[in-house]
Short mmCIF file of C-alpha atoms in Angstrom, two decimals:
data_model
loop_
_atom_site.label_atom_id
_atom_site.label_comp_id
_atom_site.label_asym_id
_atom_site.label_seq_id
_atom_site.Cartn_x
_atom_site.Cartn_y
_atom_site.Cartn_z
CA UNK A 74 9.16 -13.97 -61.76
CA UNK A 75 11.43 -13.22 -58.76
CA UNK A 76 14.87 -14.31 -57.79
CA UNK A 77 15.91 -14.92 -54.73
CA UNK A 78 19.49 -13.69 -53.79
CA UNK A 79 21.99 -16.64 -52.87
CA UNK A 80 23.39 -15.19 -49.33
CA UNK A 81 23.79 -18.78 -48.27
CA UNK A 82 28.29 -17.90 -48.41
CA UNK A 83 27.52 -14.78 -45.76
CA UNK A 84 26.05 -17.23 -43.55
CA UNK A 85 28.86 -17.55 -40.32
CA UNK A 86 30.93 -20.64 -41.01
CA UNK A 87 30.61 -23.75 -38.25
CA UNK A 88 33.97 -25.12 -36.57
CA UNK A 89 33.49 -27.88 -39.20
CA UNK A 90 33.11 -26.05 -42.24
CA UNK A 91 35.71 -23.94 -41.60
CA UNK A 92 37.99 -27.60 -41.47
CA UNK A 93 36.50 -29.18 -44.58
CA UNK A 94 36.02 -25.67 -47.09
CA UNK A 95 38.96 -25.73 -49.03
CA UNK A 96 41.37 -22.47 -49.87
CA UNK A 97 42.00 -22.29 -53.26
CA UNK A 98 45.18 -20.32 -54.92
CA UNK A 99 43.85 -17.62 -57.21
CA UNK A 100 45.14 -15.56 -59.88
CA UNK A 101 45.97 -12.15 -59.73
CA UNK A 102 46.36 -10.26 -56.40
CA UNK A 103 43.62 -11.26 -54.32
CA UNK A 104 46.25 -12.75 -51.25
CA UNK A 105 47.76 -11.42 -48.25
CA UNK A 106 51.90 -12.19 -48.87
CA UNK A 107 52.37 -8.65 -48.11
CA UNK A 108 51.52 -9.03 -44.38
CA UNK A 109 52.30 -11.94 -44.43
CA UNK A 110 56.18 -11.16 -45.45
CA UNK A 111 56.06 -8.44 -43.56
CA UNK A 112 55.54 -10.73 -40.66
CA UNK A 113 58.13 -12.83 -41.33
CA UNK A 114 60.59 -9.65 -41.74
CA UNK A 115 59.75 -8.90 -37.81
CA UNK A 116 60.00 -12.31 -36.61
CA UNK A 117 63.33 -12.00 -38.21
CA UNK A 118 63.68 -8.87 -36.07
CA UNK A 119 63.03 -10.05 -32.63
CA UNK A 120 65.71 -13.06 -33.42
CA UNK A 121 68.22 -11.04 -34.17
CA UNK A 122 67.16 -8.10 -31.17
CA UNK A 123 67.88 -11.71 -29.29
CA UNK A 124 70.79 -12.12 -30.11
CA UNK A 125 72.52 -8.22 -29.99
CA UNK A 126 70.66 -7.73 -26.30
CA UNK A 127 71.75 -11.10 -25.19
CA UNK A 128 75.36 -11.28 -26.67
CA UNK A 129 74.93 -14.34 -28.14
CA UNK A 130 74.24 -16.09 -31.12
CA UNK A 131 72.62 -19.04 -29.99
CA UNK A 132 69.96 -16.42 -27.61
CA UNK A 133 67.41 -16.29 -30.20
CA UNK A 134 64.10 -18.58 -29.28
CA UNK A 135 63.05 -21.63 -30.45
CA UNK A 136 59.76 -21.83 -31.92
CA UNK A 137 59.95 -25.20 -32.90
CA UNK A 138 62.57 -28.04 -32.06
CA UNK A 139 65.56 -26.55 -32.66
CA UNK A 140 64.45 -24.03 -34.94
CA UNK A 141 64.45 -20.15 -34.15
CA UNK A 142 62.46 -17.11 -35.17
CA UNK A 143 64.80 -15.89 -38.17
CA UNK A 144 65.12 -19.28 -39.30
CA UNK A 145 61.86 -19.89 -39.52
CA UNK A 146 61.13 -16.80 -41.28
CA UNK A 147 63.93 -17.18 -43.88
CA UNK A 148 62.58 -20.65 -45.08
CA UNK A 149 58.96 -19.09 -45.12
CA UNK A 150 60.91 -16.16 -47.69
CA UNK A 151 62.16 -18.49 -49.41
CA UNK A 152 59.04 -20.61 -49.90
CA UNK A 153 56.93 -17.60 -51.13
CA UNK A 154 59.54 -16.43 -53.18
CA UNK A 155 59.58 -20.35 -55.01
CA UNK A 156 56.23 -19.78 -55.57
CA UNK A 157 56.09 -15.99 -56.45
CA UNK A 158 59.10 -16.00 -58.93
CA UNK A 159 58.22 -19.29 -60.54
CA UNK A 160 54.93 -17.40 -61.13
CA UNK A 161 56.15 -14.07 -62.41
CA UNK A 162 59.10 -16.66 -65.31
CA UNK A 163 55.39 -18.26 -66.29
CA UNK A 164 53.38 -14.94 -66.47
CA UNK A 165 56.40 -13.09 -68.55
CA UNK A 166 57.78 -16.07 -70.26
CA UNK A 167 60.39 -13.54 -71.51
CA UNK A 168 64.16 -13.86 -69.97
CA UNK A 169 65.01 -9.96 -69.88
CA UNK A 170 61.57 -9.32 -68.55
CA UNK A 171 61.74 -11.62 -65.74
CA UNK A 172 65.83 -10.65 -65.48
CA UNK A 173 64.48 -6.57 -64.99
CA UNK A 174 62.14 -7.17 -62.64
CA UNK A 175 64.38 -9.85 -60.36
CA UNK A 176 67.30 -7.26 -60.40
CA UNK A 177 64.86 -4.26 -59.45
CA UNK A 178 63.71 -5.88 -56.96
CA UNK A 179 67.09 -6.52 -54.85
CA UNK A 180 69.84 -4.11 -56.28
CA UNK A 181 68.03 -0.39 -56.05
CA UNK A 182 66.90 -0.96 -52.29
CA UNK A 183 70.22 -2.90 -52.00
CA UNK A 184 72.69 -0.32 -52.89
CA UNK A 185 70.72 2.37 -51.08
CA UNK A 186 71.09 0.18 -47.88
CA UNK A 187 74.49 -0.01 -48.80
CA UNK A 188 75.20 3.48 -48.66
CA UNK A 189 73.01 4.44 -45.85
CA UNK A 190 75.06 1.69 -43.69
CA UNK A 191 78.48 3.40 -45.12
CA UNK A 192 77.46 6.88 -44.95
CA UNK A 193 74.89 7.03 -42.01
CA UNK A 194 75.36 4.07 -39.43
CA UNK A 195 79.66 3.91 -39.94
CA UNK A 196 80.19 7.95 -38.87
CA UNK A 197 77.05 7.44 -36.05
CA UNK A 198 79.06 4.38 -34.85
CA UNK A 199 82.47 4.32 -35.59
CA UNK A 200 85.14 4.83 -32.69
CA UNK A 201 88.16 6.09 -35.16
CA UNK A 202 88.06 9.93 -36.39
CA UNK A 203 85.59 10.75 -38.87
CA UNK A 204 88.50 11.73 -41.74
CA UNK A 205 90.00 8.46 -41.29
CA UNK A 206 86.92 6.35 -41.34
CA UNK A 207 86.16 8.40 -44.25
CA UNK A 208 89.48 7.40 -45.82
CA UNK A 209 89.58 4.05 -45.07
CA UNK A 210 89.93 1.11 -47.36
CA UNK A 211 87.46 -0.74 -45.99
CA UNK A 212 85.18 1.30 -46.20
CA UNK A 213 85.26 1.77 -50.20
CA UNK A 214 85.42 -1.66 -50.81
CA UNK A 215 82.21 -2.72 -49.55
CA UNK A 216 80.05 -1.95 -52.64
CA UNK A 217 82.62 -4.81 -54.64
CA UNK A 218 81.95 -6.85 -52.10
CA UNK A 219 78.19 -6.75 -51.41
CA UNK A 220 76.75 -5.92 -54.60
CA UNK A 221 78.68 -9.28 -55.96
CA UNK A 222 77.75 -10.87 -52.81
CA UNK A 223 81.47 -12.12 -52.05
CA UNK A 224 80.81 -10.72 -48.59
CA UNK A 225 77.91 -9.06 -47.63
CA UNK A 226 78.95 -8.84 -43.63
CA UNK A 227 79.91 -4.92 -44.24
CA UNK A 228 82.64 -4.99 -41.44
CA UNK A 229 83.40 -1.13 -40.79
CA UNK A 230 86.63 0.25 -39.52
CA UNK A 231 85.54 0.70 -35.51
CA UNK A 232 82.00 -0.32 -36.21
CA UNK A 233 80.34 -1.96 -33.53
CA UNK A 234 83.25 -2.76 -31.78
CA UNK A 235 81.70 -3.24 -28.48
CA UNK A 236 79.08 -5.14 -29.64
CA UNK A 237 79.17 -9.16 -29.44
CA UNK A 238 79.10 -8.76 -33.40
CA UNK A 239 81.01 -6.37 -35.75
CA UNK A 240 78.56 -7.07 -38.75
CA UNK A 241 76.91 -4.28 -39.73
CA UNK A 242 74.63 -5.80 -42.43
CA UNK A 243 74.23 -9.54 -41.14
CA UNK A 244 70.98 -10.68 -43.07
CA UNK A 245 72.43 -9.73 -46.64
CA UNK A 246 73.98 -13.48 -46.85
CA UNK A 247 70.45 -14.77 -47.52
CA UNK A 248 70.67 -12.22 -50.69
CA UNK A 249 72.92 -14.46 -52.45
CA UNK A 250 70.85 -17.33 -52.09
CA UNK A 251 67.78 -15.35 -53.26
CA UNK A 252 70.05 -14.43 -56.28
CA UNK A 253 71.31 -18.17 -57.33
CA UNK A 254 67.22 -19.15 -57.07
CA UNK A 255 66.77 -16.02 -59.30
CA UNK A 256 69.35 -17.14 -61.84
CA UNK A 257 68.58 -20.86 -61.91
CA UNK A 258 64.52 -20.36 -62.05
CA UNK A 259 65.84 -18.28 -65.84
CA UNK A 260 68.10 -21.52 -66.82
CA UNK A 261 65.75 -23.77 -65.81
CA UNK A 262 62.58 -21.72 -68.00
CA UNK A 263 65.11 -21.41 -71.05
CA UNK A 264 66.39 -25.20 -70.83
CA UNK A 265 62.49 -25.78 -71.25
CA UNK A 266 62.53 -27.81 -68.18
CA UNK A 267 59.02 -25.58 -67.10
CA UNK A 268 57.05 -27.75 -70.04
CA UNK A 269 55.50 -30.38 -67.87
CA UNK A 270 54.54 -29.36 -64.05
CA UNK A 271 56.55 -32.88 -62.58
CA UNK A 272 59.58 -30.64 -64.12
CA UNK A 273 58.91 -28.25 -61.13
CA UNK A 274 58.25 -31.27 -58.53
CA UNK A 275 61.21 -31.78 -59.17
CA UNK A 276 62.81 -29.00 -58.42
CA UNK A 277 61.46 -29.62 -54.67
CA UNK A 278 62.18 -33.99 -54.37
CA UNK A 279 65.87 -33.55 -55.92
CA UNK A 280 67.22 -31.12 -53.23
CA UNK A 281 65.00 -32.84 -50.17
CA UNK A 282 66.94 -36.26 -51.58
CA UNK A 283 69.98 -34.71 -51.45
CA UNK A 284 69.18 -33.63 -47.82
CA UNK A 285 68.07 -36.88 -46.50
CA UNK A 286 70.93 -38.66 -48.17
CA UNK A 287 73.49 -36.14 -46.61
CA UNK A 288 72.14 -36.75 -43.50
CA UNK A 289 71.41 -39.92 -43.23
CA UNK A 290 74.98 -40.81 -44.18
CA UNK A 291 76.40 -38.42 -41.39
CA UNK A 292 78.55 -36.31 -43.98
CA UNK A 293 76.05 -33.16 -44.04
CA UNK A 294 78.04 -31.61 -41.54
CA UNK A 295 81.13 -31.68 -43.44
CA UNK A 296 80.01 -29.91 -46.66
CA UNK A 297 80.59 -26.17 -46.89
CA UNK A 298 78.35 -23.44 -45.61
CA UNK A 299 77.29 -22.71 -49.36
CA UNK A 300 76.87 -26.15 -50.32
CA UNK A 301 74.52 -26.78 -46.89
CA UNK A 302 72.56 -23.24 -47.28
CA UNK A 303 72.06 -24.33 -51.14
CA UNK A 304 70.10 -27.73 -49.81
CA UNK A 305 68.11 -25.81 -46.87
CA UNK A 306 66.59 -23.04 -49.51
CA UNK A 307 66.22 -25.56 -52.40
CA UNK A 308 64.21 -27.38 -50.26
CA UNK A 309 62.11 -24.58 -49.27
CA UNK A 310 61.71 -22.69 -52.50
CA UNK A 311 61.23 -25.76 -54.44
CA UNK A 312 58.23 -26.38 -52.43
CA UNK A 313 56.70 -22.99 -53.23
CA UNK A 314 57.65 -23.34 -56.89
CA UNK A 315 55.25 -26.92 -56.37
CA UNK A 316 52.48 -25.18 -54.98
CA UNK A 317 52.84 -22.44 -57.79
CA UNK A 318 53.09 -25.74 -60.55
CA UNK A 319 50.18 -27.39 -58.94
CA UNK A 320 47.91 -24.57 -57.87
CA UNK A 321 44.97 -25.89 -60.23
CA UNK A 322 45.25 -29.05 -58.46
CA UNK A 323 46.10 -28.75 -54.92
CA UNK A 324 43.43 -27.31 -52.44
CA UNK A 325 44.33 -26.28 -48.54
CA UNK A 326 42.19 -26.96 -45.83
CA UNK A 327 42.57 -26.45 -42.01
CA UNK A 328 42.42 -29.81 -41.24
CA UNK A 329 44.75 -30.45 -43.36
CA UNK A 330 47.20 -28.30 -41.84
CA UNK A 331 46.54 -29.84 -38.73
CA UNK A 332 47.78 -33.24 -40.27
CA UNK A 333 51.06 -31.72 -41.47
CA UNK A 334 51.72 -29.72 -38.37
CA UNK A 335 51.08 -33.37 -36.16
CA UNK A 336 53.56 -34.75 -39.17
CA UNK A 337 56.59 -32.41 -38.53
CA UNK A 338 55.99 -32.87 -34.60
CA UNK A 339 56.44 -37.00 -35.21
CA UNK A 340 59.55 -36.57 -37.30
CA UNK A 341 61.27 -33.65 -35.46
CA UNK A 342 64.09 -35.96 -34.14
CA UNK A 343 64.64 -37.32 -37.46
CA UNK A 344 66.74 -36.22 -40.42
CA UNK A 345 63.39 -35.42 -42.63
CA UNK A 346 62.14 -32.99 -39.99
CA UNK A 347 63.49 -29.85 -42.34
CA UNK A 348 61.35 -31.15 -45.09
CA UNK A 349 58.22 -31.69 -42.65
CA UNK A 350 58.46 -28.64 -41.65
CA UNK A 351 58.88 -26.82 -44.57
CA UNK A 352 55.88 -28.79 -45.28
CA UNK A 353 54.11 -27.66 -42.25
CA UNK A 354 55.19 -23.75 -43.00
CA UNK A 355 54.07 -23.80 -46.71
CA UNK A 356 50.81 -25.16 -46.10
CA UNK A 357 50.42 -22.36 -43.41
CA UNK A 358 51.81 -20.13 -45.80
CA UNK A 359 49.87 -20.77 -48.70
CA UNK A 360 46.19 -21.15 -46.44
CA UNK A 361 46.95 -17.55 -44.45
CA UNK A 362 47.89 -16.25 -48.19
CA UNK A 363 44.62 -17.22 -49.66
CA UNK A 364 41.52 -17.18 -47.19
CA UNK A 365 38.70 -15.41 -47.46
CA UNK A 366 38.95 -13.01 -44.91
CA UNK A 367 36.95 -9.50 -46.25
CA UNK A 368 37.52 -7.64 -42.66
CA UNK A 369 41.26 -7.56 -43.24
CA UNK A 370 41.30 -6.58 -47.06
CA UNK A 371 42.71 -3.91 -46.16
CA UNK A 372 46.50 -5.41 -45.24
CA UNK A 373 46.00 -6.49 -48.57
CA UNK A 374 46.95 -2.77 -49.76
CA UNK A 375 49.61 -2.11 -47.28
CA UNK A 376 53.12 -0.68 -48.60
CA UNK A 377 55.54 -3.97 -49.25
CA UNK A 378 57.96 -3.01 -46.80
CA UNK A 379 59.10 -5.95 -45.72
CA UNK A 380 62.05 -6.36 -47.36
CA UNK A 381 63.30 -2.77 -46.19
CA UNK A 382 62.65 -4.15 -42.72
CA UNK A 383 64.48 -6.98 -43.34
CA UNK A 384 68.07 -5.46 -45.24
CA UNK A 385 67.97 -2.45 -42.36
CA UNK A 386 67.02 -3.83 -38.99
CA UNK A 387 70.43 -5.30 -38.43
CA UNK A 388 72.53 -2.02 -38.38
CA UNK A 389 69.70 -0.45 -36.12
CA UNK A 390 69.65 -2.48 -33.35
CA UNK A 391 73.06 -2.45 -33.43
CA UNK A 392 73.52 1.03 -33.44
CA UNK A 393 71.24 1.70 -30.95
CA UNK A 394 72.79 -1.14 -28.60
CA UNK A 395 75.96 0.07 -28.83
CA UNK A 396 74.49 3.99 -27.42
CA UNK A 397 72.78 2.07 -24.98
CA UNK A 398 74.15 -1.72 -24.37
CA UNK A 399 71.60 -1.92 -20.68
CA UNK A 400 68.96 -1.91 -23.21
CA UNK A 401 66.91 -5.45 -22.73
CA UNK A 402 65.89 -7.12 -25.59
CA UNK A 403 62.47 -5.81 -26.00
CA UNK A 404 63.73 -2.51 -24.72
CA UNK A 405 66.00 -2.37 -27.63
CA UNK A 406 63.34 -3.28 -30.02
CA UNK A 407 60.73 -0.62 -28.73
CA UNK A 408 63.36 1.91 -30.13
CA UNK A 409 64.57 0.21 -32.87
CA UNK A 410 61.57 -1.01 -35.02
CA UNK A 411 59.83 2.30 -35.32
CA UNK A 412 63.30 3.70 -36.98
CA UNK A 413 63.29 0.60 -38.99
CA UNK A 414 59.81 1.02 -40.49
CA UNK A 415 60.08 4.35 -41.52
CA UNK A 416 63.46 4.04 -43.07
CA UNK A 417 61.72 0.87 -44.68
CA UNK A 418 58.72 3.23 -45.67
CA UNK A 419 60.78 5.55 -46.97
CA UNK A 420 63.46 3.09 -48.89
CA UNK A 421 59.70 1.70 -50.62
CA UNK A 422 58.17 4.96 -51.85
CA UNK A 423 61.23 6.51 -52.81
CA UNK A 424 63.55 3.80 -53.97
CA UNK A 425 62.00 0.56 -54.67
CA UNK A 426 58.51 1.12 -56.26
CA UNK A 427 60.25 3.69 -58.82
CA UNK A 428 62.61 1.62 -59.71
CA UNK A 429 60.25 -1.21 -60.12
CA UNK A 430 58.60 1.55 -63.27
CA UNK A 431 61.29 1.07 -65.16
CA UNK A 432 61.29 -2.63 -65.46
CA UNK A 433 60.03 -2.04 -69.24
CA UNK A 434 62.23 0.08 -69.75
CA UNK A 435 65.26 -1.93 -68.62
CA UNK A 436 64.13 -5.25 -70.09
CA UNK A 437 64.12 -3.46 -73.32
CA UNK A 438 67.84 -2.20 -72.79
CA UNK A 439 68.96 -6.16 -72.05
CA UNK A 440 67.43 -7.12 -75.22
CA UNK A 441 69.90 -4.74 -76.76
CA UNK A 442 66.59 -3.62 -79.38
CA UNK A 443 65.57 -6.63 -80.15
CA UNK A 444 62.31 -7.52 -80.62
CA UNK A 445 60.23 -9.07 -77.44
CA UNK A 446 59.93 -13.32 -78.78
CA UNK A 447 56.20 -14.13 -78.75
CA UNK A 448 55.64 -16.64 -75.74
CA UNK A 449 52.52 -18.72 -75.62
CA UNK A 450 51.92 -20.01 -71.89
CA UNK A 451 49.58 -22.83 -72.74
CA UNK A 452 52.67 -24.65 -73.48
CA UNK A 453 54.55 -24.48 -69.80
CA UNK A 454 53.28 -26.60 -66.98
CA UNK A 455 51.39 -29.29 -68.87
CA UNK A 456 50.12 -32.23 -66.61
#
């Protein structure tokens, strides 16, 4: 007896079906938030190319309401990141596994940003003499301040001085956001609070509460920078953290994007618009990540750049504004993105994916010898 071959799934899709079949989150590494990121790090980049060519801060486009490119981008960062570190506590279930791979992801590419920016884009850039640059105080106390994230601006003596902005490293603030989520991800795995998977909703309604409360009673305005920034990413990476809690439960569809897209357009003058359309970008985020899409498996084994493109672009465009500030905006990023993604190429094969070998070995050194706890993950995220 014969059986036929089910080919019925490499049949072409109708308008319709492609609306009503579902995208499912899958284990392993069967997704596409490497491009994806990646992405995100160059709508980051033509933001900020806005903003250097332009001379001004509030140059960079809106994509929606009120909301440009890089800001965008960063909440999309810091939804995937919700979702991908919540993931990688669960998987490891092990503090000074999860703690190695966290810091080996930031500080290795970090530091050699760092030093490129002191050593590289200062003595290209500076307008005092290259001895007293050199010599300079502030120039030797940048690594205090940036790798503890008490400034991360790495202002340069004569750096960029005729530039609308002196920064020289402007999107290292989001760093210390990314490193609080980090840290409280840990506390919040070792309190236990990862047992039952409304623990992690949680984690997304509390700060979106806090949001609409601030706002609604006019005093958002008045709370510090930190306190504001640490409402606007909880928000966001809460709501990957969700998806990652819920993934057995919660299927995307591109109607259903539709709805939340038409959602965040009917509350865009209202306070709840930065929760709609965080809503609006995860669903995107989270349907794009897992489609079935065979004839572009092959972004799905591009280098991870993404974050090199997003810790060097700054002092690029910069640099190469100030040699040539008649550069237009998309001038200045014909020159300057090439540079970027081969420094970023570089910074991944010989920086970042070594250090990332070593995670075993460095979880093993924060454990000071002791022996790995067993962890049994049928006990986290319970319904």
């Amino acid at each position: 007896m014969t059986h036929k071959t089910d080919i019925s799934h490499l049949k072409p899709q109708t308008i319709w079906q492609r609306f009503v079949t579902p995208v499912q989150i899958r284990d392993g590494h069967d997704n596409f938030f490497t491009p994806l990121r990646l992405l995100m790090a160059f709508l980051v980049v033509i933001g900020h190319a806005s903003v250097i060519a332009n001379r001004d801060l509030n140059a960079e486009p809106h994509l929606f309401f009120d909301y440009g490119f890089s800001y965008l981008a960063v909440n999309v960062f810091f939804i995937a990141s919700g979702f991908l570190v919540t993931k990688s506590m669960t998987y490891r279930g092990d503090i000074e596994d999860y703690s190695s791979a966290r810091l080996l992801r930031i500080y290795p590419a970090l530091i050699a940003h760092l030093l490129f920016v002191m050593f590289v884009i200062g003595p290209l850039s500076t307008s005092l003499p290259i001895w007293e640059y050199l010599t300079h105080s502030d120039v030797w106390k940048q690594p205090l301040l940036v790798l503890t994230f008490l400034n991360t601006d790495v202002i340069l003596p004569g750096v960029f001085t005729g530039n609308e902005e002196q920064f020289a490293s402007a999107p290292l603030w989001t760093l210390r956001y990314e490193l609080i989520a980090y840290v409280l991800t840990a506390f919040v795995f070792a309190l236990g609070l990862m047992r039952r998977k409304w623990m992690i909703l949680a984690q997304f309604i509390l700060p979106s509460i806090a949001w609409l409360v601030t706002k609604e009673l006019g005093i958002f305005e008045t709370l510090s920078g930190t306190v504001q920034n640490c409402l606007r990413f909880g928000v966001a990476y809460g709501l990957g953290a969700t998806f990652f809690a819920y993934k057995d439960r919660i299927k995307f569809h591109l109607l259903g994007f539709i709805i939340v897209t038409l959602l965040a357009f009917l509350l865009g003058n209202t306070p709840s618009v930065e929760i709609s359309t965080n809503l609006f970008l995860g669903y995107g985020l989270m349907l794009l990540a897992y489609m079935k899409a065979p004839k572009f498996s092959a972004l799905q084994k591009i280098p991870d750049i993404s974050y090199g493109v997003y810790i060097y672009h700054w002092c690029l465009l910069q640099l190469f504004f100030q040699w040539f500030p008649a550069l237009s905006m998309w001038a200045l990023l014909a020159i300057a993105v090439p540079v970027t993604i081969a420094i970023s190429t570089l910074s991944w094969y010989w920086v970042e994916k070594p250090c990332l070998r070593a995670k075993i070995k460095l979880a093993q050194g924060l454990r000071f010898g002791k022996t790995r706890k067993p962890f049994n993950r049928g006990r986290i995220l319970l319904d």
